[in-house]
PDB file of C-alpha atoms in Angstrom:
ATOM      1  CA  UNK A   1     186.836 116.445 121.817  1.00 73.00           C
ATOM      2  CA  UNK A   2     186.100 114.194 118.779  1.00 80.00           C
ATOM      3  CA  UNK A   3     184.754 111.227 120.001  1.00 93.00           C
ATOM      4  CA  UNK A   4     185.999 108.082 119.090  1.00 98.00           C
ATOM      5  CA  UNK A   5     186.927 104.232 119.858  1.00 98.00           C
ATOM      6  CA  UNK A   6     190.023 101.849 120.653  1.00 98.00           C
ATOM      7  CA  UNK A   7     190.703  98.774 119.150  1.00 97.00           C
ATOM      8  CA  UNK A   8     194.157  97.117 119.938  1.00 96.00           C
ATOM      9  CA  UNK A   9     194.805  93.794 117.709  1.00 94.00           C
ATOM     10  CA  UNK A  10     196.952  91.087 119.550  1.00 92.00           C
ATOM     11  CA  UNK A  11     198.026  87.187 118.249  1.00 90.00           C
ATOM     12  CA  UNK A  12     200.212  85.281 119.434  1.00 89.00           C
ATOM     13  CA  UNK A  13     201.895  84.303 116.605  1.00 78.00           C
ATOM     14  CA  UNK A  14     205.011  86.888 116.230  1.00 75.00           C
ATOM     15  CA  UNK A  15     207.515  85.130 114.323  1.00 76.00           C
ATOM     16  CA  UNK A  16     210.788  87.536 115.616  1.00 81.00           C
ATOM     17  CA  UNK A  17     209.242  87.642 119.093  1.00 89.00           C
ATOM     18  CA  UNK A  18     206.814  84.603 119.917  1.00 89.00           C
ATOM     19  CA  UNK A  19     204.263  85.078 122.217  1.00 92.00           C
ATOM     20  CA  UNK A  20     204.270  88.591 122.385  1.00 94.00           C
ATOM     21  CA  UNK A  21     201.299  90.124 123.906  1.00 95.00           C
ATOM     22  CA  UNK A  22     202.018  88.763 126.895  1.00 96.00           C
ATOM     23  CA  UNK A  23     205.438  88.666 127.594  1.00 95.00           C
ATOM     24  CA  UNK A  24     206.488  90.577 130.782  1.00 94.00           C
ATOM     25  CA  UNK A  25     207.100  94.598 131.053  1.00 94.00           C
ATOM     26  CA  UNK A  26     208.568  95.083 134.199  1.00 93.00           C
ATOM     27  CA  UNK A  27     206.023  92.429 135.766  1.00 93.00           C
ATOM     28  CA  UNK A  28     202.638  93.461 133.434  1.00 96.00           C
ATOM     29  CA  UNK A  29     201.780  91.791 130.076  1.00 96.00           C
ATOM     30  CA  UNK A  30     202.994  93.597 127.038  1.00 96.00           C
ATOM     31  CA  UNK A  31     198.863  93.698 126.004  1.00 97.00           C
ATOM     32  CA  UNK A  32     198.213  95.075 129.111  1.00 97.00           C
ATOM     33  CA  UNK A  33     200.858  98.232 128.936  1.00 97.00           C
ATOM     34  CA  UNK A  34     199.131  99.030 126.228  1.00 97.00           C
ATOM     35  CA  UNK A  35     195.995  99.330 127.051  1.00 98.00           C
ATOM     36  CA  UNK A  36     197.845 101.385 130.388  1.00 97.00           C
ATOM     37  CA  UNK A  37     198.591 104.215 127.609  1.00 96.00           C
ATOM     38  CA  UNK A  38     195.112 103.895 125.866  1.00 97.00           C
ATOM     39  CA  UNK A  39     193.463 104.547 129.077  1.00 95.00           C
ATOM     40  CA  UNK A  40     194.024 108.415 129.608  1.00 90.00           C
ATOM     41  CA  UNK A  41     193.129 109.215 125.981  1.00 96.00           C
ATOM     42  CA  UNK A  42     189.439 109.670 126.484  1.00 96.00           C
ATOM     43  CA  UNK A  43     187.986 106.734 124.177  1.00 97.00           C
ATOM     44  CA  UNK A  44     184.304 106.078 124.179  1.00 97.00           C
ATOM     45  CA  UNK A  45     185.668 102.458 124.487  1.00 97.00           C
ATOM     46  CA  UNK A  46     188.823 100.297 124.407  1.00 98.00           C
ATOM     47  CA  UNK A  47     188.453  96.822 123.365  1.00 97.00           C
ATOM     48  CA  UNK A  48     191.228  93.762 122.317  1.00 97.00           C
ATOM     49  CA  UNK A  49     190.497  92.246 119.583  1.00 96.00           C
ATOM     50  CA  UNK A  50     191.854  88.723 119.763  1.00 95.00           C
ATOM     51  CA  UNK A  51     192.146  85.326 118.153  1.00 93.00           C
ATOM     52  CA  UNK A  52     193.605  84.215 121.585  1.00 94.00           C
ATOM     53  CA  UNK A  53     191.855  82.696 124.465  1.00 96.00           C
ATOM     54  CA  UNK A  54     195.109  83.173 126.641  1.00 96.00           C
ATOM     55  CA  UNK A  55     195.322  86.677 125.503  1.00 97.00           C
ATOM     56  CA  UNK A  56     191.547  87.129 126.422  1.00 97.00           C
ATOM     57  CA  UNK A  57     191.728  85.309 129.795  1.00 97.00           C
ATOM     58  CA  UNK A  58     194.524  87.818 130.573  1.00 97.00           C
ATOM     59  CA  UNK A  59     192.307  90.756 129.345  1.00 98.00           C
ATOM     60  CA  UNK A  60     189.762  90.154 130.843  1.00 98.00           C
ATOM     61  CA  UNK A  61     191.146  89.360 134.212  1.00 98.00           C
ATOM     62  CA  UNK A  62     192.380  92.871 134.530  1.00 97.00           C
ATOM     63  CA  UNK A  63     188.922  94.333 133.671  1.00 97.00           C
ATOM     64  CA  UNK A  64     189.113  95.032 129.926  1.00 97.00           C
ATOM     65  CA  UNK A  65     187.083  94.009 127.389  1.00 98.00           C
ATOM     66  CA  UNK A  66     187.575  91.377 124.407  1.00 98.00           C
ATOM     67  CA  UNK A  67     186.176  90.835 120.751  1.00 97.00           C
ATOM     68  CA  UNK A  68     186.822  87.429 120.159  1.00 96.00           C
ATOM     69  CA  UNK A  69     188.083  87.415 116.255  1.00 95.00           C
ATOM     70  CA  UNK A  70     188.671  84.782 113.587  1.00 91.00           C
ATOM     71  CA  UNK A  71     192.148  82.521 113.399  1.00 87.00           C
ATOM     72  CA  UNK A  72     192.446  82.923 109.584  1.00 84.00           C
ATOM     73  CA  UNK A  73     192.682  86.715 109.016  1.00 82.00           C
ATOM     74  CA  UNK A  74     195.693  87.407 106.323  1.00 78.00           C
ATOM     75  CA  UNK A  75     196.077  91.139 107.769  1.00 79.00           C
ATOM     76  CA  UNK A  76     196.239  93.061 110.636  1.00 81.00           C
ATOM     77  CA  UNK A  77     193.560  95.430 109.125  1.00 89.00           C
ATOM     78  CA  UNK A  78     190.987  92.364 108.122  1.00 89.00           C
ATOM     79  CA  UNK A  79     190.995  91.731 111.400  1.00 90.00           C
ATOM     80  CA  UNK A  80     190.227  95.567 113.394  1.00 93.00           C
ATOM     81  CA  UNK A  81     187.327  95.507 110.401  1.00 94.00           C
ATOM     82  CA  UNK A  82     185.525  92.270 112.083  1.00 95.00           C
ATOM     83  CA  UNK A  83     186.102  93.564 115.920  1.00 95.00           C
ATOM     84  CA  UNK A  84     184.623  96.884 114.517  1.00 95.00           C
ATOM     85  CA  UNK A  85     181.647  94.813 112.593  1.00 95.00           C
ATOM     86  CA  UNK A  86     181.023  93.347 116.386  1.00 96.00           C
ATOM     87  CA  UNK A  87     180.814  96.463 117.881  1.00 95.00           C
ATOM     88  CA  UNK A  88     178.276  97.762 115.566  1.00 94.00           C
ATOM     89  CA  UNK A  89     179.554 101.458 114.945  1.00 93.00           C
ATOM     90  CA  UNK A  90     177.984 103.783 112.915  1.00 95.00           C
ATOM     91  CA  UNK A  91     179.434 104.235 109.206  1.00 96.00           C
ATOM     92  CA  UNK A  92     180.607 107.598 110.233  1.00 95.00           C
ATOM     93  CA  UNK A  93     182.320 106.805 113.722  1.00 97.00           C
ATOM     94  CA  UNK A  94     185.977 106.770 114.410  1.00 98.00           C
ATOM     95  CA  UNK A  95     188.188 103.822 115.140  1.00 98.00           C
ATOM     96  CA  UNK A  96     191.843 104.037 115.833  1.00 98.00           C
ATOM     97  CA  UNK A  97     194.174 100.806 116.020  1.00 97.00           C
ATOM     98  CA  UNK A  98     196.653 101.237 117.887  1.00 97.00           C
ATOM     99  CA  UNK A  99     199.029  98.034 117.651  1.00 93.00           C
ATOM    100  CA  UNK A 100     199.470  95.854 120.520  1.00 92.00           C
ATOM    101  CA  UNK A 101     203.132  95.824 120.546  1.00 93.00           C
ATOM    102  CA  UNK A 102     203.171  99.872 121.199  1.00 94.00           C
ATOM    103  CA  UNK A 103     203.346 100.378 124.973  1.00 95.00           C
ATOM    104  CA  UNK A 104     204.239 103.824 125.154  1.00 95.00           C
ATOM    105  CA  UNK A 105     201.836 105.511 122.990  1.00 96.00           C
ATOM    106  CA  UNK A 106     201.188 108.646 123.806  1.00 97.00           C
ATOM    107  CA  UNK A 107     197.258 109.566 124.340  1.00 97.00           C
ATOM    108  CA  UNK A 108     197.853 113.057 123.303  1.00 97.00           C
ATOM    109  CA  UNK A 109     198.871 111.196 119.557  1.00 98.00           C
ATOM    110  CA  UNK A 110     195.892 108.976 119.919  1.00 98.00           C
ATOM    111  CA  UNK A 111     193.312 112.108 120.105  1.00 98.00           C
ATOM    112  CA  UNK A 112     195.353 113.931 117.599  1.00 98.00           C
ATOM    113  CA  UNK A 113     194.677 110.812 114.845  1.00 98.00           C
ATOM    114  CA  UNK A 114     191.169 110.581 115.366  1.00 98.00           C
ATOM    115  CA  UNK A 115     190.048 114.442 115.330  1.00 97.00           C
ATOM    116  CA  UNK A 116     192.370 114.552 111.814  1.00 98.00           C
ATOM    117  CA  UNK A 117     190.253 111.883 110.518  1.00 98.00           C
ATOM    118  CA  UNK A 118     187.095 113.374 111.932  1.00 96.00           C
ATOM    119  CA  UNK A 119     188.299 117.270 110.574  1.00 96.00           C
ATOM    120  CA  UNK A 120     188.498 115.801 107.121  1.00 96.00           C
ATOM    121  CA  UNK A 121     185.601 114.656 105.552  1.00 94.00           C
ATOM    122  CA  UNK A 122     186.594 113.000 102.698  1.00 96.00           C
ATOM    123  CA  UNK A 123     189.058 110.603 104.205  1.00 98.00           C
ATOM    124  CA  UNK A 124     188.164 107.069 104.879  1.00 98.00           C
ATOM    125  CA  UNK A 125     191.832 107.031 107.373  1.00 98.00           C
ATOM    126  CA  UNK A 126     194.201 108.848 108.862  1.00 98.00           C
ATOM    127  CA  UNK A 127     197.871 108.596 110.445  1.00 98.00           C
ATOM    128  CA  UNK A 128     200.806 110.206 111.520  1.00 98.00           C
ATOM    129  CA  UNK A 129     204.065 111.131 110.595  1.00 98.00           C
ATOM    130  CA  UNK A 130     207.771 111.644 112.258  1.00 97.00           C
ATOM    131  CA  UNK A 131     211.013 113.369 110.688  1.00 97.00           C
ATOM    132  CA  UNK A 132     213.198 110.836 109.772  1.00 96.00           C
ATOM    133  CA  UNK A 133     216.379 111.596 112.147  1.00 94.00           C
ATOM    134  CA  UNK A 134     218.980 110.477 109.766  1.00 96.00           C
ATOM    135  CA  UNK A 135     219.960 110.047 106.483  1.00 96.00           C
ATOM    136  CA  UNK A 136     220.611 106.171 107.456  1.00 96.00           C
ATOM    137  CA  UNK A 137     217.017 105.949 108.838  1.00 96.00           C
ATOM    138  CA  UNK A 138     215.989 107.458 105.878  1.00 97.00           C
ATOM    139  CA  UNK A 139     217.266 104.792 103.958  1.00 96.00           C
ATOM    140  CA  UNK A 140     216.721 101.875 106.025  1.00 95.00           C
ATOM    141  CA  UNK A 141     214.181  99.365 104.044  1.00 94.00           C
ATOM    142  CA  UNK A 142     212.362  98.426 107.708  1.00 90.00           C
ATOM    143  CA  UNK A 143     211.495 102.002 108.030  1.00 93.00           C
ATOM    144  CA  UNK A 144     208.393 103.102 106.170  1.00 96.00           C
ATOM    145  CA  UNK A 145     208.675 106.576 104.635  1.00 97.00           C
ATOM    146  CA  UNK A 146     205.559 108.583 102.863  1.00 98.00           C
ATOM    147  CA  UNK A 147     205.296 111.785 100.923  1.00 98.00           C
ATOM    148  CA  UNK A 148     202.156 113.794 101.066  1.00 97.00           C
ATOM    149  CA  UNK A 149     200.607 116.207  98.913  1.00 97.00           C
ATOM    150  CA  UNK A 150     199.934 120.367 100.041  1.00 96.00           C
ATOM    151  CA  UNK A 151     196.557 119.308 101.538  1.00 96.00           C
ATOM    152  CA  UNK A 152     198.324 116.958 103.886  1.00 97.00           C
ATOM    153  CA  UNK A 153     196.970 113.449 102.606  1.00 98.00           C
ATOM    154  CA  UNK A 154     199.417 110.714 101.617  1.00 98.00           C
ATOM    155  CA  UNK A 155     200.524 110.164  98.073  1.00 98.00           C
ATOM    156  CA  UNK A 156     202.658 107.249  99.230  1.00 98.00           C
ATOM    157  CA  UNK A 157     204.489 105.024 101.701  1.00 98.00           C
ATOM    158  CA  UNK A 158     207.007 103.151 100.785  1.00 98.00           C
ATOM    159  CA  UNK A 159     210.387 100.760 102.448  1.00 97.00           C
ATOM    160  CA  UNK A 160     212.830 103.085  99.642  1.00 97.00           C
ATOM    161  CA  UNK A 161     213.784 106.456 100.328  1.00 97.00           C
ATOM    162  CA  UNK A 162     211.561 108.946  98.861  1.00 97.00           C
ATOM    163  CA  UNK A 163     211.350 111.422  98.192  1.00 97.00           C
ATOM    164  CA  UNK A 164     214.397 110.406  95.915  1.00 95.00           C
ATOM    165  CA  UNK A 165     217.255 113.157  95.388  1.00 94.00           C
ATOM    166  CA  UNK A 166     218.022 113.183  91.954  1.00 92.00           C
ATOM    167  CA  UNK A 167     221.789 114.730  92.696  1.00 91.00           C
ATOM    168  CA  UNK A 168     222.352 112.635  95.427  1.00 89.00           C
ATOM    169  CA  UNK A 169     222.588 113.552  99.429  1.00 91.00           C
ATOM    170  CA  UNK A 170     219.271 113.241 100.914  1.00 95.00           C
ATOM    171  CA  UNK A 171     215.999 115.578 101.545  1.00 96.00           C
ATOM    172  CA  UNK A 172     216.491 115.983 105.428  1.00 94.00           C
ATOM    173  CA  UNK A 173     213.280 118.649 105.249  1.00 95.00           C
ATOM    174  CA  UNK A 174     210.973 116.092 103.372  1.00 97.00           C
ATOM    175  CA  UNK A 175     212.454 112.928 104.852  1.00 97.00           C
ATOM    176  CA  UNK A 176     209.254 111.421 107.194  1.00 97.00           C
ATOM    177  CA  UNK A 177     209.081 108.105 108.968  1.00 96.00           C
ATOM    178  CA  UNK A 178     205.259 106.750 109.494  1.00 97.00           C
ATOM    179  CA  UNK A 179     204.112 105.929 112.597  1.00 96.00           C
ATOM    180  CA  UNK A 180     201.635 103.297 112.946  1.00 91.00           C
ATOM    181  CA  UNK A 181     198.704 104.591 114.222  1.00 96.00           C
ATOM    182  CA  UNK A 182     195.719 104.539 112.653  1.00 97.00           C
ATOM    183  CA  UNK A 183     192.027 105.976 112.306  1.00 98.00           C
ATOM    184  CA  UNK A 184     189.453 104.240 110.065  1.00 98.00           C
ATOM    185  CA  UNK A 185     186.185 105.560 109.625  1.00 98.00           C
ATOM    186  CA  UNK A 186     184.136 102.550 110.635  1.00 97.00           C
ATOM    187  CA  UNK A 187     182.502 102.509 107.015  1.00 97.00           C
ATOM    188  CA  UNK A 188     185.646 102.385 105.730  1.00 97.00           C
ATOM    189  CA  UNK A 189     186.522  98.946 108.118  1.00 96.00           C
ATOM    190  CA  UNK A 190     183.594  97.310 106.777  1.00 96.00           C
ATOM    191  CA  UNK A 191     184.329  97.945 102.726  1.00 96.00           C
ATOM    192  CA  UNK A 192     187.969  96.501 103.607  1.00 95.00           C
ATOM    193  CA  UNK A 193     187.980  93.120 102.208  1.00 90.00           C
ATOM    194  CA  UNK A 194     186.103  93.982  99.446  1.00 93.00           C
ATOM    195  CA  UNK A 195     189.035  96.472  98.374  1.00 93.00           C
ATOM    196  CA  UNK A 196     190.665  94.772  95.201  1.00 90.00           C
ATOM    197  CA  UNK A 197     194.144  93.240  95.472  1.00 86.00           C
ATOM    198  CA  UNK A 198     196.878  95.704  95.528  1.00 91.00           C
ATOM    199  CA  UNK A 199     200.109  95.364  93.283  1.00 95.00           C
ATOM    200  CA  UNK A 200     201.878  97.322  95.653  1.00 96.00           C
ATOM    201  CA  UNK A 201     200.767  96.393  98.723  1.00 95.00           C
ATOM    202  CA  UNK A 202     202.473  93.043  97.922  1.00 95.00           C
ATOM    203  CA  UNK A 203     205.320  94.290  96.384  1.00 96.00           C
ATOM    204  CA  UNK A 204     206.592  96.610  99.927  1.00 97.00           C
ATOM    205  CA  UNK A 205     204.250  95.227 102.315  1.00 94.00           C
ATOM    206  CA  UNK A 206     202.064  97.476 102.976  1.00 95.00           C
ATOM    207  CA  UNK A 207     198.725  97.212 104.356  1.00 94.00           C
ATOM    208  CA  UNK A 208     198.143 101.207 103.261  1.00 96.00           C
ATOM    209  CA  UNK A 209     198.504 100.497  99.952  1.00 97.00           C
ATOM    210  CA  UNK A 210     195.914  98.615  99.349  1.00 96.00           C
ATOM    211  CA  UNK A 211     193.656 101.663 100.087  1.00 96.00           C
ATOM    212  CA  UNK A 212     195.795 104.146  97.672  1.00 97.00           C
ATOM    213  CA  UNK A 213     195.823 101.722  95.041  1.00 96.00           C
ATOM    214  CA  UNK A 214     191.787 101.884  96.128  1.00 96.00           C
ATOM    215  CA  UNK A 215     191.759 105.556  95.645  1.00 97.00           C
ATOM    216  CA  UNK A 216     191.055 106.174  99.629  1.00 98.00           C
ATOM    217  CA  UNK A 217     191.943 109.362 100.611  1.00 98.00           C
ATOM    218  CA  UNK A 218     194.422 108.737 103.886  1.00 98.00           C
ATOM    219  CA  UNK A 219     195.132 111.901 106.083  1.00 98.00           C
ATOM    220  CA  UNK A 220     198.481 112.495 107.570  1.00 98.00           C
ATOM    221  CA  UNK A 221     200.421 115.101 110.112  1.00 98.00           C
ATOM    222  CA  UNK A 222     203.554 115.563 111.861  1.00 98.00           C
ATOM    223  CA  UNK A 223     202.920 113.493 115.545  1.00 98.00           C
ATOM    224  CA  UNK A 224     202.434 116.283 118.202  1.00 98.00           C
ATOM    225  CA  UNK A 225     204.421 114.054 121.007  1.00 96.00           C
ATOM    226  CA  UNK A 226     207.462 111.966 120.151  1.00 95.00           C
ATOM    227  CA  UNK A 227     206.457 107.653 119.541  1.00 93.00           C
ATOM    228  CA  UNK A 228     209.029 105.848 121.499  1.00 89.00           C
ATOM    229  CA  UNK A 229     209.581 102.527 118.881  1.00 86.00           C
ATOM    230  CA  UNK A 230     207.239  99.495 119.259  1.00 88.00           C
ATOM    231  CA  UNK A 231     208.416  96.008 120.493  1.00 92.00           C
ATOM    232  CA  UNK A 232     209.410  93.335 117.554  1.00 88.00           C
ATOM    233  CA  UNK A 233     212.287  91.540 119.149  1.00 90.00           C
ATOM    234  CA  UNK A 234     214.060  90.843 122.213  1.00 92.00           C
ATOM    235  CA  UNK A 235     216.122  93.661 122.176  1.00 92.00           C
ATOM    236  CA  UNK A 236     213.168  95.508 121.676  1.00 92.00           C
ATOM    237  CA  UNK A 237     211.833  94.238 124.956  1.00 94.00           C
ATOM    238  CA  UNK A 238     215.046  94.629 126.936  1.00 94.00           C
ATOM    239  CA  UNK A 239     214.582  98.347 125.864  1.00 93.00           C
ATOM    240  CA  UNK A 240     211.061  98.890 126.983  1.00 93.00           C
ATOM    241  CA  UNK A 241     211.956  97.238 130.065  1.00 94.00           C
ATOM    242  CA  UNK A 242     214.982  99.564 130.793  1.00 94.00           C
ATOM    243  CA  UNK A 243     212.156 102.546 129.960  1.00 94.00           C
ATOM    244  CA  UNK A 244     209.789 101.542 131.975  1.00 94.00           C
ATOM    245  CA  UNK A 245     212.399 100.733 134.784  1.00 93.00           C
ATOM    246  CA  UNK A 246     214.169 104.072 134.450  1.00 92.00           C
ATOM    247  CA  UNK A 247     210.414 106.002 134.855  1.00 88.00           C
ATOM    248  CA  UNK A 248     209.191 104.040 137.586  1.00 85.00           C
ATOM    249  CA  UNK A 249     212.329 104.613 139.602  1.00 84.00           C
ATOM    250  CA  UNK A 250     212.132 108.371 138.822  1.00 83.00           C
ATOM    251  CA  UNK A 251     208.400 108.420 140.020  1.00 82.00           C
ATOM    252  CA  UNK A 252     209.497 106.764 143.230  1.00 82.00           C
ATOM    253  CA  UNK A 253     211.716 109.342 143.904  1.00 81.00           C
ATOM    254  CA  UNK A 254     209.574 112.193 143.516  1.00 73.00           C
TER     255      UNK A 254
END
């Protein structure tokens, strides 16, 4: 198995859904269900990487570990680069983020990014990919789509609907919704802020741009378990918590 480490970014600061990390999922922090799913996928470690004493204290009380980052990182990505800095990694080792509002990650998905990354050389990240289930999803602008070329790397992700259809209707066999999990080699993390500014990462949004528009080579395939949807809002949360209800009653009953 390729071997590889966890780093799960968590602030506070969620402007649709304040205080996120550690509002309740049936009784456990949100921060803490994650780390729940990270733990049967076999990482050489797991870490939270934080600008949050509260979100540390409640880390570390339940026995994980904490990298303690800056307050004044402008991306999600700026900030996995300085927990991987702390931790020291080989240029060549394998991070994967996965975000800290995704509770029901599966580990299988978590394995499957970082041997991608590892099987392909010349990629400095890799990430997955679902079939968009509708032509409404397809073009919904808080969905992020990507097309990839016929060695399975990205060409781009974007909030319109591409590929377009120039007669109309939509392409239901091309039509892919990214997931966001990631694997960074950790070389890759530390040449991050020294990427240029990216047109297009302003213009949609889009962390992953910045590395196209870099000329990064990003490696993608079709998730091998379905990605329930992360948390971003209260209704969101209310469906987690119905999830999480609805398994723990069937365990119970086994």
């Amino acid at each position: 198995m390729t071997a590889f480490h966890v780093l799960v970014p968590a602030r506070m600061a969620s402007t649709r859904l304040p205080g996120k990390p550690l509002r309740a999922v049936v009784g456990r922090a949100l921060v803490l269900r994650v780390l729940d799913a990270v733990a049967g996928a076999g990482a050489a470690s797991v870490h939270v990487a934080t600008d949050s004493e509260e979100i540390a204290n409640a880390v570390e009380g339940d026995g994980s570990a904490v990298i303690r980052t800056a307050t004044d990182h402008e991306s999600g990505t700026s900030r996995l680069a300085e927990a991987a800095a702390a931790l020291d990694l080989p240029d060549d080792a394998v991070v994967v983020n996965v975000q800290g509002d995704e509770p029901e990650m599966p580990g299988e998905c978590i394995r499957q990014v970082a041997a991608l990354l590892a099987e392909d050389r010349d990629a400095q990240m890799a990430t997955l990919w679902a079939a968009c289930e509708s032509e409404a999803q397809w073009r919904d602008p808080n969905v992020v789509k990507l097309v990839c070329d016929d060695r399975d790397r990205a060409l781009y992700f974007s909030r319109a609907p591409i590929p377009a259809v120039r007669d109309g209707g939509w392409p239901a066999d091309l039509a892919r919704r990214h997931l966001g999990l990631y694997a960074y080699r950790a070389g890759a993390l530390a040449a991050w802020n020294a990427l240029p500014a990216s047109r297009l990462e302003r213009l949609e949004s889009l962390e992953q741009l910045r590395a196209l528009e870099a000329g990064w080579r990003i490696a993608v395939a079709p998730a091998i378990r379905p990605v329930p949807p992360g948390i971003d809002t209260p209704a969101d949360l209310e469906a987690a918590q119905r999830r999480f209800e609805e398994r723990e009653t069937a365990e119970n009953n086994e």
